[in-house]
């Protein structure tokens, strides 16, 4: 159920979530259909169609969002529709490049899961990540970008001055240049039972769509970065109490100053310093967690059915494993002058010029945003890099 709620929430689709076990005003004949199907959740679309336990593809399909690329070849293919990819799409299409944007999940990337982005210029009251992403999506469509949702670039090969990318549906997308803006994904705890409780008490990321199910509950958030801080602030408006579980002895090393102050001022948030979650227990859903204090070396059990994991992520660059794209030991894409330190770059780069600032070791293949080695990990910088990458795409295209 969570993936559907999360997808709709991040896609800024209004919906009502009805628990069949609670009093509700669903007509009896419709209730019978749903109960007889016995396969929840059931989604009723605006045209009245009921679909039992749909996949995300089915939901997106019914909303008219599943499109296939219309051309065989594009000037530019962009992978990832977070802030970097969306910004690149807007600038590329507005400057006349035939552009396709591929997104494996929901538009907006990590930013789309943020309840309130308060440090993005131009929005003094803040803006929800989903709304910012929806505005960018509309802007990109206005300029003629093709957006292909729920498709993933799984590997790419480079020949004839073009990138050929295999997508999950088996098709191949060809473009003269590409921008990889695939961002990062939250890390896992790697604890026993973590998979079993996924979406049944354990959620990766800030999970804003889950907030209304946290009324009166004790919510635990692991992580001390801005995403965890924002989540704590947001959930405090719903939960009985919010516990931020952090390894370190302070928040100021990892959290923006405005969030440190905000959290200190919210009475139902408690920061558990020097703390690490070590065990997960429960029956069908998560029931309790064991927290180890790395200062006092003590362990305590805490009852909870809501644990949000907002710890440092891993870059989405598995697609690069099978080709010659140079990454650092953690998988981040290396671009520009940082490539000069790599002996394999010296051996493979054949051009007279050096790579542009956001260009990888393959001419015409660029990286922007969080996926790039040494990137800033902020919405504004991802947006800036998306725009900058497009300028460098133009420079590259002028040379081929
Ligand atoms: C909860 C939360 C709150 C935050 N709050 C703030 C804030 O207030 N201010 C701030 O400046 N920053 C904030 N950040 C950080 C900011 O959101 C990120 O730095 C920013 O989103 C990075 O943008 P990106 O486009 O590089 O990558 P991402 O946002 O990670 O987007 C990458 C996209 O690529 C897609 N993708 C991955 N692999 C593939 C593939 N193979 N094919 C196709 N698509 C793929 C993913 O599904 C994703 O949509 C927050 C992050 C989180 C998680």
Tab-separated table of N, CA and C in Angstrom, residues 215-315:
chain	number	residue	atom	x	y	z
A	215	UNK	N	-0.491	9.356	13.790
A	215	UNK	CA	-1.178	10.071	14.873
A	215	UNK	C	-1.043	9.311	16.185
A	216	UNK	N	-0.569	10.017	17.202
A	216	UNK	CA	-0.505	9.431	18.548
A	216	UNK	C	0.586	8.393	18.716
A	217	UNK	N	1.421	8.196	17.691
A	217	UNK	CA	2.438	7.131	17.782
A	217	UNK	C	3.817	7.689	18.114
A	218	UNK	N	4.693	6.791	18.544
A	218	UNK	CA	6.099	7.150	18.710
A	218	UNK	C	6.827	6.821	17.408
A	219	UNK	N	7.393	7.850	16.799
A	219	UNK	CA	8.058	7.683	15.503
A	219	UNK	C	9.562	7.803	15.718
A	220	UNK	N	10.316	6.893	15.099
A	220	UNK	CA	11.781	6.945	15.195
A	220	UNK	C	12.353	7.270	13.817
A	221	UNK	N	13.268	8.214	13.793
A	221	UNK	CA	13.915	8.610	12.532
A	221	UNK	C	15.419	8.433	12.714
A	222	UNK	N	16.018	7.631	11.849
A	222	UNK	CA	17.462	7.430	11.961
A	222	UNK	C	18.160	8.379	10.998
A	223	UNK	N	19.121	9.144	11.515
A	223	UNK	CA	19.882	10.042	10.663
A	223	UNK	C	19.911	11.438	11.248
A	224	UNK	N	21.000	12.160	10.954
A	224	UNK	CA	21.152	13.504	11.505
A	224	UNK	C	21.313	14.552	10.421
A	225	UNK	N	21.020	14.189	9.158
A	225	UNK	CA	21.151	15.149	8.057
A	225	UNK	C	19.871	15.959	7.885
A	226	UNK	N	19.877	16.818	6.871
A	226	UNK	CA	18.716	17.691	6.660
A	226	UNK	C	17.443	16.919	6.362
A	227	UNK	N	17.567	15.803	5.647
A	227	UNK	CA	16.343	15.062	5.331
A	227	UNK	C	15.731	14.504	6.617
A	228	UNK	N	16.574	14.003	7.530
A	228	UNK	CA	16.071	13.482	8.808
A	228	UNK	C	15.497	14.626	9.650
A	229	UNK	N	16.191	15.756	9.656
A	229	UNK	CA	15.731	16.904	10.445
A	229	UNK	C	14.383	17.413	9.971
A	230	UNK	N	14.243	17.505	8.633
A	230	UNK	CA	12.959	17.949	8.086
A	230	UNK	C	11.857	16.974	8.426
A	231	UNK	N	12.188	15.689	8.314
A	231	UNK	CA	11.178	14.660	8.608
A	231	UNK	C	10.746	14.757	10.060
A	232	UNK	N	11.715	14.940	10.959
A	232	UNK	CA	11.379	15.030	12.389
A	232	UNK	C	10.445	16.209	12.623
A	233	UNK	N	10.777	17.349	12.031
A	233	UNK	CA	9.965	18.546	12.213
A	233	UNK	C	8.548	18.294	11.679
A	234	UNK	N	8.445	17.674	10.513
A	234	UNK	CA	7.132	17.430	9.901
A	234	UNK	C	6.315	16.418	10.716
A	235	UNK	N	6.946	15.313	11.086
A	235	UNK	CA	6.220	14.259	11.809
A	235	UNK	C	5.793	14.710	13.209
A	236	UNK	N	6.504	15.697	13.766
A	236	UNK	CA	6.147	16.145	15.125
A	236	UNK	C	4.734	16.721	15.159
A	237	UNK	N	4.227	17.129	14.002
A	237	UNK	CA	2.856	17.644	13.938
A	237	UNK	C	1.812	16.545	13.940
A	238	UNK	N	2.231	15.301	13.852
A	238	UNK	CA	1.295	14.168	13.791
A	238	UNK	C	1.519	13.193	14.947
A	239	UNK	N	2.786	12.915	15.230
A	239	UNK	CA	3.124	11.832	16.171
A	239	UNK	C	2.970	12.285	17.625
A	240	UNK	N	2.885	11.289	18.524
A	240	UNK	CA	2.937	11.630	19.950
A	240	UNK	C	4.317	12.185	20.257
A	241	UNK	N	5.326	11.419	19.807
A	241	UNK	CA	6.693	11.866	20.030
A	241	UNK	C	7.576	11.393	18.877
A	242	UNK	N	8.539	12.203	18.531
A	242	UNK	CA	9.482	11.837	17.467
A	242	UNK	C	10.868	11.700	18.091
A	243	UNK	N	11.516	10.584	17.808
A	243	UNK	CA	12.874	10.362	18.306
A	243	UNK	C	13.815	10.391	17.109
A	244	UNK	N	14.812	11.278	17.165
A	244	UNK	CA	15.862	11.259	16.132
A	244	UNK	C	17.017	10.441	16.679
A	245	UNK	N	17.362	9.372	15.975
A	245	UNK	CA	18.417	8.476	16.459
A	245	UNK	C	19.687	8.798	15.677
A	246	UNK	N	20.678	9.350	16.369
A	246	UNK	CA	21.908	9.720	15.650
A	246	UNK	C	23.144	9.133	16.358
A	247	UNK	N	24.117	8.790	15.556
A	247	UNK	CA	25.344	8.180	16.106
A	247	UNK	C	26.198	9.170	16.878
A	248	UNK	N	26.211	10.408	16.372
A	248	UNK	CA	27.132	11.404	16.943
A	248	UNK	C	26.568	12.037	18.203
A	249	UNK	N	27.387	12.905	18.814
A	249	UNK	CA	26.967	13.583	20.041
A	249	UNK	C	26.378	14.957	19.796
A	250	UNK	N	26.256	15.371	18.529
A	250	UNK	CA	25.617	16.660	18.244
A	250	UNK	C	24.992	16.628	16.861
A	251	UNK	N	24.073	17.576	16.651
A	251	UNK	CA	23.394	17.657	15.351
A	251	UNK	C	24.062	18.658	14.418
A	252	UNK	N	24.804	19.597	15.019
A	252	UNK	CA	25.268	20.728	14.213
A	252	UNK	C	26.296	20.330	13.151
A	253	UNK	N	26.950	19.171	13.318
A	253	UNK	CA	27.907	18.736	12.292
A	253	UNK	C	27.202	18.381	10.984
A	254	UNK	N	25.962	17.922	11.092
A	254	UNK	CA	25.307	17.354	9.910
A	254	UNK	C	24.048	18.091	9.483
A	255	UNK	N	23.516	18.953	10.350
A	255	UNK	CA	22.209	19.558	10.086
A	255	UNK	C	22.353	21.068	9.894
A	256	UNK	N	21.590	21.625	8.949
A	256	UNK	CA	21.622	23.081	8.750
A	256	UNK	C	21.191	23.782	10.034
A	257	UNK	N	21.778	24.946	10.254
A	257	UNK	CA	21.553	25.681	11.491
A	257	UNK	C	20.065	25.965	11.745
A	258	UNK	N	19.318	26.297	10.660
A	258	UNK	CA	17.909	26.638	10.878
A	258	UNK	C	17.123	25.424	11.381
A	259	UNK	N	17.554	24.237	10.961
A	259	UNK	CA	16.848	23.026	11.422
A	259	UNK	C	17.276	22.641	12.845
A	260	UNK	N	18.557	22.890	13.173
A	260	UNK	CA	19.010	22.619	14.550
A	260	UNK	C	18.147	23.439	15.513
A	261	UNK	N	17.968	24.724	15.168
A	261	UNK	CA	17.183	25.615	16.050
A	261	UNK	C	15.722	25.182	16.074
A	262	UNK	N	15.184	24.837	14.900
A	262	UNK	CA	13.774	24.419	14.829
A	262	UNK	C	13.539	23.208	15.727
A	263	UNK	N	14.432	22.243	15.627
A	263	UNK	CA	14.237	20.992	16.374
A	263	UNK	C	14.347	21.226	17.879
A	264	UNK	N	15.285	22.100	18.241
A	264	UNK	CA	15.444	22.401	19.672
A	264	UNK	C	14.170	23.036	20.238
A	265	UNK	N	13.403	23.683	19.367
A	265	UNK	CA	12.203	24.379	19.839
A	265	UNK	C	10.930	23.536	19.783
A	266	UNK	N	11.017	22.301	19.362
A	266	UNK	CA	9.796	21.464	19.271
A	266	UNK	C	9.788	20.483	20.440
A	267	UNK	N	8.751	20.607	21.285
A	267	UNK	CA	8.798	19.880	22.558
A	267	UNK	C	8.644	18.365	22.390
A	268	UNK	N	7.981	17.918	21.338
A	268	UNK	CA	7.805	16.460	21.218
A	268	UNK	C	8.844	15.796	20.290
A	269	UNK	N	9.992	16.463	20.121
A	269	UNK	CA	11.118	15.790	19.437
A	269	UNK	C	12.226	15.564	20.462
A	270	UNK	N	12.687	14.328	20.516
A	270	UNK	CA	13.841	14.028	21.384
A	270	UNK	C	14.971	13.504	20.517
A	271	UNK	N	16.145	14.085	20.675
A	271	UNK	CA	17.292	13.591	19.906
A	271	UNK	C	18.020	12.564	20.772
A	272	UNK	N	18.165	11.355	20.252
A	272	UNK	CA	18.894	10.307	20.979
A	272	UNK	C	20.325	10.293	20.438
A	273	UNK	N	21.220	10.952	21.155
A	273	UNK	CA	22.611	11.054	20.713
A	273	UNK	C	23.343	9.732	20.942
A	274	UNK	N	24.449	9.537	20.260
A	274	UNK	CA	25.307	8.346	20.431
A	274	UNK	C	24.507	7.049	20.287
A	275	UNK	N	23.493	7.071	19.458
A	275	UNK	CA	22.574	5.921	19.424
A	275	UNK	C	22.538	5.249	18.059
A	276	UNK	N	22.389	3.931	18.075
A	276	UNK	CA	22.332	3.152	16.836
A	276	UNK	C	21.284	2.064	16.987
A	277	UNK	N	20.445	1.895	15.949
A	277	UNK	CA	19.454	0.803	15.991
A	277	UNK	C	20.163	-0.493	15.647
A	278	UNK	N	19.990	-1.489	16.495
A	278	UNK	CA	20.750	-2.738	16.311
A	278	UNK	C	19.876	-3.953	16.018
A	279	UNK	N	18.600	-3.925	16.463
A	279	UNK	CA	17.733	-5.083	16.195
A	279	UNK	C	16.318	-4.613	15.918
A	280	UNK	N	15.612	-5.424	15.118
A	280	UNK	CA	14.225	-5.124	14.762
A	280	UNK	C	13.384	-6.334	15.128
A	281	UNK	N	12.246	-6.106	15.751
A	281	UNK	CA	11.378	-7.234	16.105
A	281	UNK	C	9.932	-6.895	15.820
A	282	UNK	N	9.132	-7.928	15.606
A	282	UNK	CA	7.702	-7.714	15.391
A	282	UNK	C	7.101	-8.961	14.791
A	283	UNK	N	5.769	-8.957	14.650
A	283	UNK	CA	5.118	-10.100	13.991
A	283	UNK	C	4.919	-9.741	12.521
A	284	UNK	N	3.678	-9.353	12.170
A	284	UNK	CA	3.455	-8.964	10.776
A	284	UNK	C	4.068	-7.608	10.470
A	285	UNK	N	3.987	-6.723	11.467
A	285	UNK	CA	4.591	-5.402	11.272
A	285	UNK	C	5.636	-5.156	12.364
A	286	UNK	N	6.442	-4.149	12.144
A	286	UNK	CA	7.482	-3.822	13.128
A	286	UNK	C	6.829	-3.531	14.482
A	287	UNK	N	7.399	-4.089	15.560
A	287	UNK	CA	6.825	-3.883	16.894
A	287	UNK	C	7.759	-3.143	17.830
A	288	UNK	N	9.064	-3.474	17.748
A	288	UNK	CA	10.006	-2.760	18.618
A	288	UNK	C	11.418	-2.798	18.041
A	289	UNK	N	12.225	-1.870	18.516
A	289	UNK	CA	13.605	-1.777	18.020
A	289	UNK	C	14.566	-1.716	19.213
A	290	UNK	N	15.744	-2.301	19.005
A	290	UNK	CA	16.748	-2.226	20.074
A	290	UNK	C	17.741	-1.121	19.719
A	291	UNK	N	17.970	-0.210	20.665
A	291	UNK	CA	18.903	0.892	20.427
A	291	UNK	C	20.116	0.761	21.347
A	292	UNK	N	21.286	0.832	20.717
A	292	UNK	CA	22.551	0.708	21.430
A	292	UNK	C	23.123	2.109	21.622
A	293	UNK	N	23.530	2.415	22.852
A	293	UNK	CA	24.180	3.712	23.094
A	293	UNK	C	25.692	3.501	23.065
A	294	UNK	N	26.347	4.118	22.051
A	294	UNK	CA	27.773	3.839	21.868
A	294	UNK	C	28.656	4.626	22.840
A	295	UNK	N	28.031	5.388	23.762
A	295	UNK	CA	28.819	6.075	24.790
A	295	UNK	C	28.728	5.301	26.106
A	296	UNK	N	27.483	4.972	26.472
A	296	UNK	CA	27.308	4.255	27.748
A	296	UNK	C	27.412	2.737	27.563
A	297	UNK	N	27.433	2.311	26.291
A	297	UNK	CA	27.486	0.888	25.920
A	297	UNK	C	26.303	0.105	26.487
A	298	UNK	N	25.144	0.755	26.528
A	298	UNK	CA	23.933	0.083	27.019
A	298	UNK	C	22.957	-0.130	25.859
A	299	UNK	N	22.047	-1.093	26.048
A	299	UNK	CA	21.041	-1.389	25.018
A	299	UNK	C	19.656	-1.264	25.637
A	300	UNK	N	18.727	-0.683	24.873
A	300	UNK	CA	17.351	-0.574	25.383
A	300	UNK	C	16.370	-0.890	24.258
A	301	UNK	N	15.223	-1.497	24.625
A	301	UNK	CA	14.184	-1.788	23.625
A	301	UNK	C	13.156	-0.663	23.628
A	302	UNK	N	12.650	-0.327	22.442
A	302	UNK	CA	11.657	0.753	22.321
A	302	UNK	C	10.524	0.261	21.426
A	303	UNK	N	9.286	0.395	21.917
A	303	UNK	CA	8.128	-0.004	21.102
A	303	UNK	C	7.882	1.028	20.018
A	304	UNK	N	7.783	0.587	18.792
A	304	UNK	CA	7.395	1.495	17.695
A	304	UNK	C	6.972	0.689	16.477
A	305	UNK	N	6.065	1.260	15.715
A	305	UNK	CA	5.701	0.634	14.431
A	305	UNK	C	6.033	1.584	13.284
A	306	UNK	N	6.821	2.617	13.572
A	306	UNK	CA	7.179	3.584	12.523
A	306	UNK	C	8.652	3.971	12.640
A	307	UNK	N	9.451	3.416	11.743
A	307	UNK	CA	10.887	3.703	11.751
A	307	UNK	C	11.276	4.213	10.360
A	308	UNK	N	11.776	5.428	10.307
A	308	UNK	CA	12.166	6.030	9.028
A	308	UNK	C	13.692	6.112	8.961
A	309	UNK	N	14.237	5.574	7.885
A	309	UNK	CA	15.705	5.491	7.774
A	309	UNK	C	16.178	6.553	6.781
A	310	UNK	N	16.839	7.566	7.306
A	310	UNK	CA	17.294	8.694	6.465
A	310	UNK	C	18.808	8.801	6.579
A	311	UNK	N	19.509	7.736	6.273
A	311	UNK	CA	20.965	7.762	6.403
A	311	UNK	C	21.604	7.907	5.021
A	312	UNK	N	22.859	8.293	5.032
A	312	UNK	CA	23.593	8.592	3.787
A	312	UNK	C	23.355	7.557	2.701
A	313	UNK	N	23.306	8.043	1.482
A	313	UNK	CA	22.892	7.164	0.397
A	313	UNK	C	24.018	6.631	-0.467
A	314	UNK	N	23.622	5.782	-1.401
A	314	UNK	CA	24.548	5.245	-2.398
A	314	UNK	C	24.130	5.780	-3.763
A	315	UNK	N	25.103	6.158	-4.591
A	315	UNK	CA	24.728	6.690	-5.900
A	315	UNK	C	24.124	5.609	-6.802
